[in-house]
Coordinates of C-alpha atoms and ligand atoms in Angstrom, one line a residue:
M492 CA 12.3 10.6 27.5
N493 CA 12.2 14.0 29.0
A494 CA 11.1 16.9 27.0
Q495 CA 13.2 19.6 28.8
L496 CA 16.1 17.3 28.8
I497 CA 15.8 17.2 24.9
A498 CA 15.4 20.8 24.6
D499 CA 18.6 21.8 26.8
D500 CA 20.8 19.1 25.1
Y501 CA 19.6 20.1 21.6
Q502 CA 20.6 23.7 22.3
I503 CA 24.1 22.7 23.5
S504 CA 24.7 20.6 20.3
S505 CA 23.0 22.7 17.8
T506 CA 25.3 25.8 18.7
A507 CA 28.3 23.7 17.5
K508 CA 27.0 23.4 14.0
A509 CA 28.1 25.7 11.2
L510 CA 26.0 24.1 8.5
S511 CA 22.4 24.6 8.0
R512 CA 21.0 21.8 10.1
V513 CA 17.4 20.4 9.6
D514 CA 16.3 17.5 11.8
I515 CA 14.0 14.8 10.4
V516 CA 11.8 12.3 12.0
L517 CA 11.0 9.2 9.9
I518 CA 7.7 7.3 10.7
G519 CA 7.6 3.8 9.1
A520 CA 11.3 3.5 9.3
R521 CA 11.7 -0.3 8.8
G522 CA 9.0 -0.6 6.1
K523 CA 10.0 -1.1 2.5
V524 CA 9.9 2.6 1.4
G525 CA 11.4 3.7 4.9
T526 CA 14.1 1.3 4.5
A527 CA 15.0 2.3 1.1
F528 CA 14.8 5.9 2.1
R529 CA 17.4 5.4 5.1
Q530 CA 19.7 3.8 2.8
Q531 CA 19.6 6.5 0.2
L532 CA 19.9 9.2 3.0
A533 CA 22.9 7.6 4.3
S534 CA 24.7 7.9 0.9
A535 CA 23.4 11.5 0.3
Q536 CA 24.2 13.1 3.7
Q537 CA 27.9 13.9 3.0
R538 CA 27.3 15.0 -0.5
L539 CA 24.5 17.4 0.7
R540 CA 26.9 18.8 3.4
E541 CA 29.6 19.5 0.9
S542 CA 27.6 20.7 -2.1
I543 CA 24.8 22.8 -0.6
G544 CA 25.7 23.1 3.1
L545 CA 22.6 21.1 4.1
D546 CA 22.9 18.9 7.2
I547 CA 20.0 16.7 7.2
S548 CA 20.1 14.8 10.5
L549 CA 17.8 11.8 11.5
L550 CA 16.7 12.9 15.1
A551 CA 14.4 10.1 15.4
A552 CA 12.7 7.2 13.6
Y553 CA 9.9 4.8 14.6
D554 CA 7.2 2.4 13.4
R555 CA 4.5 0.5 15.3
H556 CA 6.9 -1.4 17.5
G557 CA 10.2 0.3 17.6
F558 CA 11.5 3.8 18.6
A559 CA 15.1 5.4 18.0
F560 CA 16.3 8.8 18.9
S561 CA 19.7 10.6 19.0
L562 CA 20.2 14.5 19.3
T563 CA 23.5 14.1 17.4
G564 CA 21.7 12.3 14.5
L565 CA 21.0 8.5 14.0
S566 CA 23.1 6.6 11.5
P567 CA 20.4 5.9 9.0
D568 CA 21.7 2.7 7.5
T569 CA 22.6 1.0 10.8
I570 CA 19.6 2.2 12.8
Q571 CA 18.4 -1.3 13.5
D572 CA 20.8 -1.4 16.6
D573 CA 19.3 1.8 18.0
F574 CA 15.8 0.8 18.1
S575 CA 14.0 0.0 21.5
E576 CA 10.6 -0.9 22.2
R577 CA 8.2 1.9 21.4
T578 CA 6.0 3.5 23.9
H579 CA 3.0 5.9 23.3
H580 CA 4.9 8.2 25.9
D581 CA 8.1 8.4 23.6
T582 CA 6.3 9.4 20.4
Q583 CA 4.1 12.0 22.3
T584 CA 7.1 13.5 23.9
L585 CA 8.9 13.6 20.6
L586 CA 6.1 15.4 18.8
Q587 CA 5.6 17.7 21.6
H588 CA 9.1 18.6 21.4
L589 CA 9.0 19.3 17.7
L590 CA 6.1 21.6 18.4
T591 CA 7.6 23.6 21.2
R592 CA 11.3 24.1 20.2
K593 CA 11.8 27.5 18.5
N594 CA 13.7 28.4 15.3
L595 CA 15.0 24.7 14.7
P596 CA 13.6 23.4 11.3
A597 CA 12.3 20.0 11.3
I598 CA 10.6 17.7 8.9
V599 CA 8.3 14.8 9.8
I600 CA 8.3 12.0 6.9
D601 CA 5.4 9.9 6.9
C602 CA 6.2 6.3 5.1
T603 CA 3.2 4.5 6.5
A604 CA -0.2 3.9 5.1
S605 CA -1.8 4.9 8.5
D606 CA -4.8 7.1 9.3
E607 CA -3.3 7.6 12.6
I608 CA -0.2 9.4 11.3
A609 CA -2.2 11.4 8.7
D610 CA -4.1 12.8 11.9
L611 CA -0.9 14.4 12.9
Y612 CA -0.5 16.6 9.9
P613 CA -2.6 19.6 11.1
S614 CA -1.0 20.2 14.3
L615 CA 2.4 19.7 12.7
L616 CA 1.8 22.1 9.9
A617 CA 0.2 24.7 12.2
G618 CA 3.2 24.3 14.5
G619 CA 5.7 25.1 11.7
V620 CA 6.9 21.4 11.3
A621 CA 7.2 20.5 7.5
V622 CA 5.4 17.2 6.4
V623 CA 6.8 14.9 3.7
T624 CA 4.6 12.2 3.0
A625 CA 4.3 9.0 0.6
N626 CA 1.0 8.1 2.4
K627 CA -2.2 9.0 0.4
R628 CA -4.6 8.9 3.4
A629 CA -4.6 12.5 4.2
N630 CA -5.1 14.1 0.9
S631 CA -7.7 11.6 0.0
R632 CA -10.0 12.3 2.9
S633 CA -12.7 15.1 2.5
Q634 CA -12.0 18.2 0.4
N635 CA -12.2 20.2 3.7
F636 CA -9.5 18.3 5.1
Y637 CA -7.2 18.7 2.1
D638 CA -8.1 22.5 1.9
N639 CA -7.4 22.7 5.6
L640 CA -3.8 21.3 5.1
Q641 CA -3.1 23.5 2.2
N642 CA -4.1 26.7 4.1
L643 CA -2.0 25.6 7.2
A644 CA 1.0 25.1 5.0
Q645 CA 0.6 28.3 3.3
K646 CA -0.3 30.4 6.4
N647 CA 2.6 29.2 8.3
N648 CA 4.9 29.0 5.4
T649 CA 5.6 25.4 6.3
P650 CA 6.6 22.9 3.4
Y651 CA 3.9 20.2 2.8
R652 CA 5.2 17.8 0.1
Y653 CA 3.5 14.6 -1.3
E654 CA 4.9 14.1 -4.8
T655 CA 5.2 10.4 -4.3
T656 CA 1.5 9.9 -3.4
V657 CA 0.9 9.6 -7.1
G658 CA 3.2 7.9 -9.6
A659 CA 6.1 7.3 -7.1
A660 CA 9.1 9.7 -8.2
I661 CA 7.5 10.7 -11.5
P662 CA 7.1 14.5 -11.1
I663 CA 3.4 14.9 -11.4
I664 CA 2.2 17.0 -8.5
G665 CA 5.0 19.7 -8.9
P666 CA 4.1 20.2 -12.7
I667 CA 0.4 20.3 -11.9
Q668 CA 1.1 23.0 -9.4
D669 CA 3.4 24.9 -11.7
L670 CA 0.7 24.9 -14.4
K671 CA -1.8 26.4 -11.9
W672 CA 0.6 29.0 -10.5
R673 CA 1.2 30.4 -13.9
G674 CA -2.6 30.5 -14.7
E675 CA -2.8 27.6 -17.1
K676 CA -6.5 26.2 -16.6
I677 CA -6.4 22.3 -16.3
Q678 CA -9.2 20.8 -18.3
S679 CA -8.6 17.3 -17.5
V680 CA -6.0 14.7 -16.2
Q681 CA -6.1 11.0 -17.4
G682 CA -3.8 8.2 -16.5
V683 CA -2.6 4.7 -16.0
L684 CA -1.5 4.8 -12.3
S685 CA -1.8 1.3 -10.9
G686 CA 1.4 -0.8 -11.3
S687 CA -0.4 -3.9 -10.0
L688 CA -3.4 -3.6 -12.3
S689 CA -1.3 -2.9 -15.4
Y690 CA 0.9 -6.0 -14.4
I691 CA -2.1 -8.3 -14.4
L692 CA -3.5 -6.9 -17.5
Y693 CA -0.1 -7.1 -19.3
R694 CA 0.1 -10.8 -18.2
L695 CA -3.4 -11.6 -19.3
H696 CA -2.4 -10.2 -22.8
Q697 CA 0.5 -12.7 -22.7
G698 CA -1.9 -15.6 -22.5
I699 CA -2.1 -16.6 -18.8
D700 CA -5.2 -17.1 -16.8
F701 CA -6.7 -14.4 -14.7
S702 CA -6.5 -16.3 -11.4
E703 CA -2.8 -17.1 -12.2
A704 CA -2.1 -13.4 -13.1
V705 CA -3.6 -12.1 -9.8
L706 CA -1.7 -14.7 -7.7
E707 CA 1.6 -14.1 -9.4
A708 CA 1.3 -10.3 -9.0
R709 CA 0.6 -10.9 -5.4
E710 CA 3.6 -13.3 -5.1
L711 CA 5.9 -10.6 -6.5
G712 CA 4.7 -8.0 -3.9
Y713 CA 2.9 -6.0 -6.7
T714 CA -0.5 -6.1 -4.9
E715 CA -1.6 -5.6 -1.4
P716 CA -1.7 -8.7 0.7
D717 CA -5.4 -8.9 -0.2
P718 CA -5.5 -8.3 -4.0
F719 CA -9.0 -7.2 -3.7
E720 CA -7.6 -3.9 -2.4
D721 CA -6.2 -3.5 -5.9
L722 CA -8.9 -5.1 -7.9
S723 CA -11.5 -3.0 -6.3
A724 CA -9.4 0.0 -7.3
E725 CA -9.7 1.5 -3.9
D726 CA -6.1 2.6 -3.8
L727 CA -6.3 4.0 -7.3
A728 CA -9.4 6.0 -6.3
R729 CA -7.1 7.6 -3.6
K730 CA -4.7 8.5 -6.3
L731 CA -7.2 10.0 -8.6
L732 CA -8.7 12.2 -5.6
V733 CA -5.2 13.6 -5.0
L734 CA -4.7 14.5 -8.8
A735 CA -8.2 16.0 -8.9
R736 CA -7.7 18.3 -6.1
E737 CA -4.4 19.2 -7.3
A738 CA -5.9 20.2 -10.7
G739 CA -8.3 22.4 -8.8
F740 CA -11.4 20.3 -9.1
S741 CA -13.4 20.2 -5.9
I742 CA -14.3 16.5 -5.4
E743 CA -15.2 13.8 -2.8
A744 CA -14.6 10.1 -3.0
A745 CA -18.3 9.4 -3.7
D746 CA -18.1 11.4 -6.8
I747 CA -15.7 9.1 -8.7
D748 CA -17.4 6.6 -10.9
V749 CA -15.4 3.5 -10.0
R750 CA -15.9 0.4 -12.2
P751 CA -13.7 -2.2 -10.5
L752 CA -12.0 -5.2 -12.1
L753 CA -13.6 -7.2 -9.3
S754 CA -15.6 -6.1 -6.2
K755 CA -14.5 -7.2 -2.7
P756 CA -16.5 -10.5 -2.2
T757 CA -19.1 -10.4 0.5
H758 CA -18.5 -14.2 1.3
N759 CA -15.5 -15.9 2.6
E760 CA -14.5 -18.1 -0.2
A761 CA -11.0 -19.2 -0.9
L762 CA -9.2 -16.4 -3.0
E763 CA -8.3 -18.8 -5.8
T764 CA -11.8 -20.2 -6.0
T765 CA -13.3 -16.7 -6.5
L766 CA -10.6 -15.7 -8.9
K767 CA -11.0 -18.8 -11.0
I768 CA -14.6 -18.0 -11.8
H769 CA -13.3 -15.1 -14.0
D770 CA -10.7 -17.1 -15.9
A771 CA -13.0 -18.0 -18.8
P772 CA -14.6 -14.4 -19.2
W773 CA -11.2 -12.8 -19.1
R774 CA -9.9 -15.3 -21.7
A775 CA -12.9 -14.2 -24.0
R776 CA -12.3 -10.5 -23.3
I777 CA -8.5 -10.8 -24.3
E778 CA -9.3 -12.7 -27.5
A779 CA -11.8 -10.1 -28.5
A780 CA -9.4 -7.2 -28.0
E781 CA -6.5 -9.1 -29.6
A782 CA -8.8 -9.5 -32.8
R783 CA -9.3 -5.9 -33.0
N784 CA -5.7 -5.0 -32.3
E785 CA -6.6 -3.4 -28.9
R786 CA -5.5 -3.7 -25.4
W787 CA -7.2 -3.5 -22.1
I788 CA -6.0 -0.9 -19.6
V789 CA -7.5 0.7 -16.5
L790 CA -7.8 4.3 -17.0
A791 CA -8.3 6.9 -14.2
E792 CA -9.7 10.3 -15.5
T793 CA -10.9 13.5 -13.9
S794 CA -12.2 16.8 -15.2
A795 CA -14.3 19.6 -13.6
D796 CA -17.4 17.6 -14.4
T797 CA -16.8 14.0 -14.1
S798 CA -14.2 11.5 -12.5
S799 CA -14.0 7.8 -13.3
I800 CA -11.8 4.9 -13.0
G801 CA -12.6 1.7 -15.3
L802 CA -11.5 -0.8 -17.9
Q803 CA -11.1 0.3 -21.3
R804 CA -9.9 -1.1 -24.6
V805 CA -7.5 1.1 -26.5
P806 CA -5.8 0.7 -29.9
L807 CA -2.3 -0.8 -29.8
T808 CA -1.0 2.5 -31.2
S809 CA -2.3 4.4 -27.9
P810 CA 0.7 5.4 -25.7
F811 CA -1.3 3.9 -22.8
A812 CA -1.2 0.4 -24.7
R813 CA 2.4 0.5 -25.0
L814 CA 3.2 0.9 -21.4
R815 CA 5.6 -1.7 -19.8
P816 CA 4.4 -3.4 -16.5
G817 CA 4.9 -1.0 -13.6
Q818 CA 5.1 2.0 -15.9
N819 CA 2.8 4.9 -15.4
L820 CA 1.6 7.5 -17.7
V821 CA -0.3 10.7 -16.9
R822 CA -1.6 13.0 -19.6
I823 CA -2.7 16.7 -18.7
T824 CA -4.8 18.7 -20.9
T825 CA -5.0 22.5 -20.4
E826 CA -6.3 25.3 -22.3
R827 CA -3.0 26.1 -23.9
Q828 CA -1.9 22.3 -24.4
E829 CA -5.2 20.9 -25.8
Q830 CA -3.9 19.6 -29.1
I831 CA -0.7 18.2 -27.6
P832 CA -1.3 17.4 -24.0
L833 CA 1.5 17.2 -21.5
E834 CA 2.5 13.7 -20.8
L835 CA 4.5 12.5 -17.9
C836 CA 5.8 8.7 -17.8
G837 CA 8.0 6.7 -15.7
A838 CA 8.3 3.9 -13.0
G839 CA 5.0 4.2 -11.0
A840 CA 6.0 2.1 -8.0
G841 CA 8.6 0.2 -6.0
P842 CA 10.3 1.1 -2.7
E843 CA 13.7 2.4 -4.3
I844 CA 12.1 4.9 -6.8
T845 CA 9.5 5.8 -4.2
A846 CA 12.2 6.5 -1.6
A847 CA 14.1 8.7 -4.1
G848 CA 11.1 10.7 -4.7
V849 CA 10.7 11.2 -0.9
L850 CA 14.3 12.2 -0.6
S851 CA 13.8 14.9 -3.3
D852 CA 10.8 16.2 -1.4
V853 CA 12.9 16.2 1.9
I854 CA 15.7 18.1 0.1
L855 CA 13.3 20.7 -1.4
A856 CA 11.5 21.1 2.2
A857 CA 14.9 21.3 3.9
R858 CA 16.1 24.1 1.6
Q859 CA 12.8 26.0 2.1
L860 CA 13.3 25.6 5.9
A861 CA 17.1 26.0 6.2
P862 CA 18.4 29.3 8.0
Ligands
NAP2345 N1 5.9 0.5 -1.8 C1 5.7 1.2 -3.0 O1 6.2 0.9 -4.1 C2 5.0 2.6 -2.8 C3 4.9 3.5 -3.9 C4 4.3 4.7 -3.8 C5 3.9 5.0 -2.4 N2 3.8 4.1 -1.3 C6 3.3 4.5 -0.2 O2 4.4 4.4 0.9 C7 3.9 4.1 2.0 C8 4.7 3.0 2.7 O3 4.6 1.8 1.9 P1 5.5 0.5 2.1 O4 5.3 -0.3 0.9 O5 6.8 0.9 2.5 O6 4.6 -0.1 3.4 P2 5.2 -1.2 4.4 O7 6.4 -1.8 3.9 O8 4.0 -1.9 4.9 O9 5.7 -0.2 5.6 C9 4.8 0.5 6.3 C10 5.6 1.0 7.6 O10 4.7 1.9 8.4 C11 4.7 1.5 9.8 N3 3.4 1.9 10.3 C12 2.3 1.5 10.0 N4 1.3 2.0 10.9 C13 2.0 2.8 11.8 C14 1.7 3.7 12.9 N5 0.5 3.9 13.1 N6 2.6 4.3 13.3 C15 4.0 4.1 13.0 N7 4.4 3.2 12.1 C16 3.3 2.7 11.4 C17 4.9 0.0 9.7 O11 5.5 -0.5 10.9 P3 5.3 -1.9 11.4 O12 6.3 -2.7 10.5 O13 5.7 -1.8 12.8 O14 3.8 -2.2 11.2 C18 6.1 -0.1 8.6 O15 7.2 0.3 9.1 C19 2.3 3.8 1.9 O16 1.5 4.8 2.1 C20 2.3 3.3 0.4 O17 1.0 3.5 -0.1 C21 4.5 2.8 -1.5

């Protein structure tokens, strides 16, 4: 792919458009969230053109193996036919093109869980290319890296949106930003934020064994392929870092007191054998909780002084105890909302709902960028 050719061709095709056109590049295009996003975009494109004059055009899409590109816009739902084998040269040329073209708004959408893609954000934002991401990797690095991304976005007036990195499509990041902008001091944020752990605990309270609950959650696709990623609360810690920083608490990963359900085993035992050791202790814990009309939850909490993730028993009357599997609940306490904290609740995972949240972020970013 030749950069000059792209630039010349693009100028010719863009002059013919009367709508406000915003080009998007989708990374992770054939993953679960990427696929759902393409399908939702396909059914939204015409509506957005007619209702708000916004022409969101899929300029390029790629994953680790394939690459697709079209100056006139790829058809999001039939993209499979357009993929060719990806070369490093293709993606480099594309990103260089995005950074060098002038006054042509573009958004890069990250639907991967890759550090390599998170590495691109600083140069994209510095170059005026918006970033929409479902990937927690960037915002859960050091506080410095997070602050730098925020500064770059602000200084260059470039949208940087990541609502789906916590709680899928539940609006959490946006409301926290609103609270800060209107000067409402956030005291604490706490929540049940892991769909996989909630599911496992829900099934334990229904009476099945710990090993069975974990293997079932993996079978249903609720956990990572290695369930210890979930049981060790690594992913949850990334979510809490994002929330804490959004709330204005300066924090590093090492500051979080993580009490995992299970630590990653150091030896290479079969998964089921390792899990089965915990069946009897868990049966006893569940019985003890039920006898006291309580339920186990994994609560993530952060305030200016302390941040933690761990198992807790809560009364059955607690809103955290009444959540259905897959449901997330975040409670935000502020100086003005101390007695009755703000609660945000909804489906906290799943490719369809996450993709819907990504599409909302893309529309908001595109409206900010559109000429
Ligand atoms: N699934 C959910 O319910 C959910 C909810 C909230 C947030 N998220 C977040 O959304 C992101 C995507 O999740 P997912 O469930 O869709 O994962 P997934 O099905 O594993 O898809 C990941 C995609 O990223 C691509 N990819 C990985 N590394 C890449 C790289 N270096 N360069 C280009 N492409 C790369 C993969 O390509 P290959 O297939 O070629 O490897 C694949 O297309 C993750 O950050 C996840 O934490 C997911």
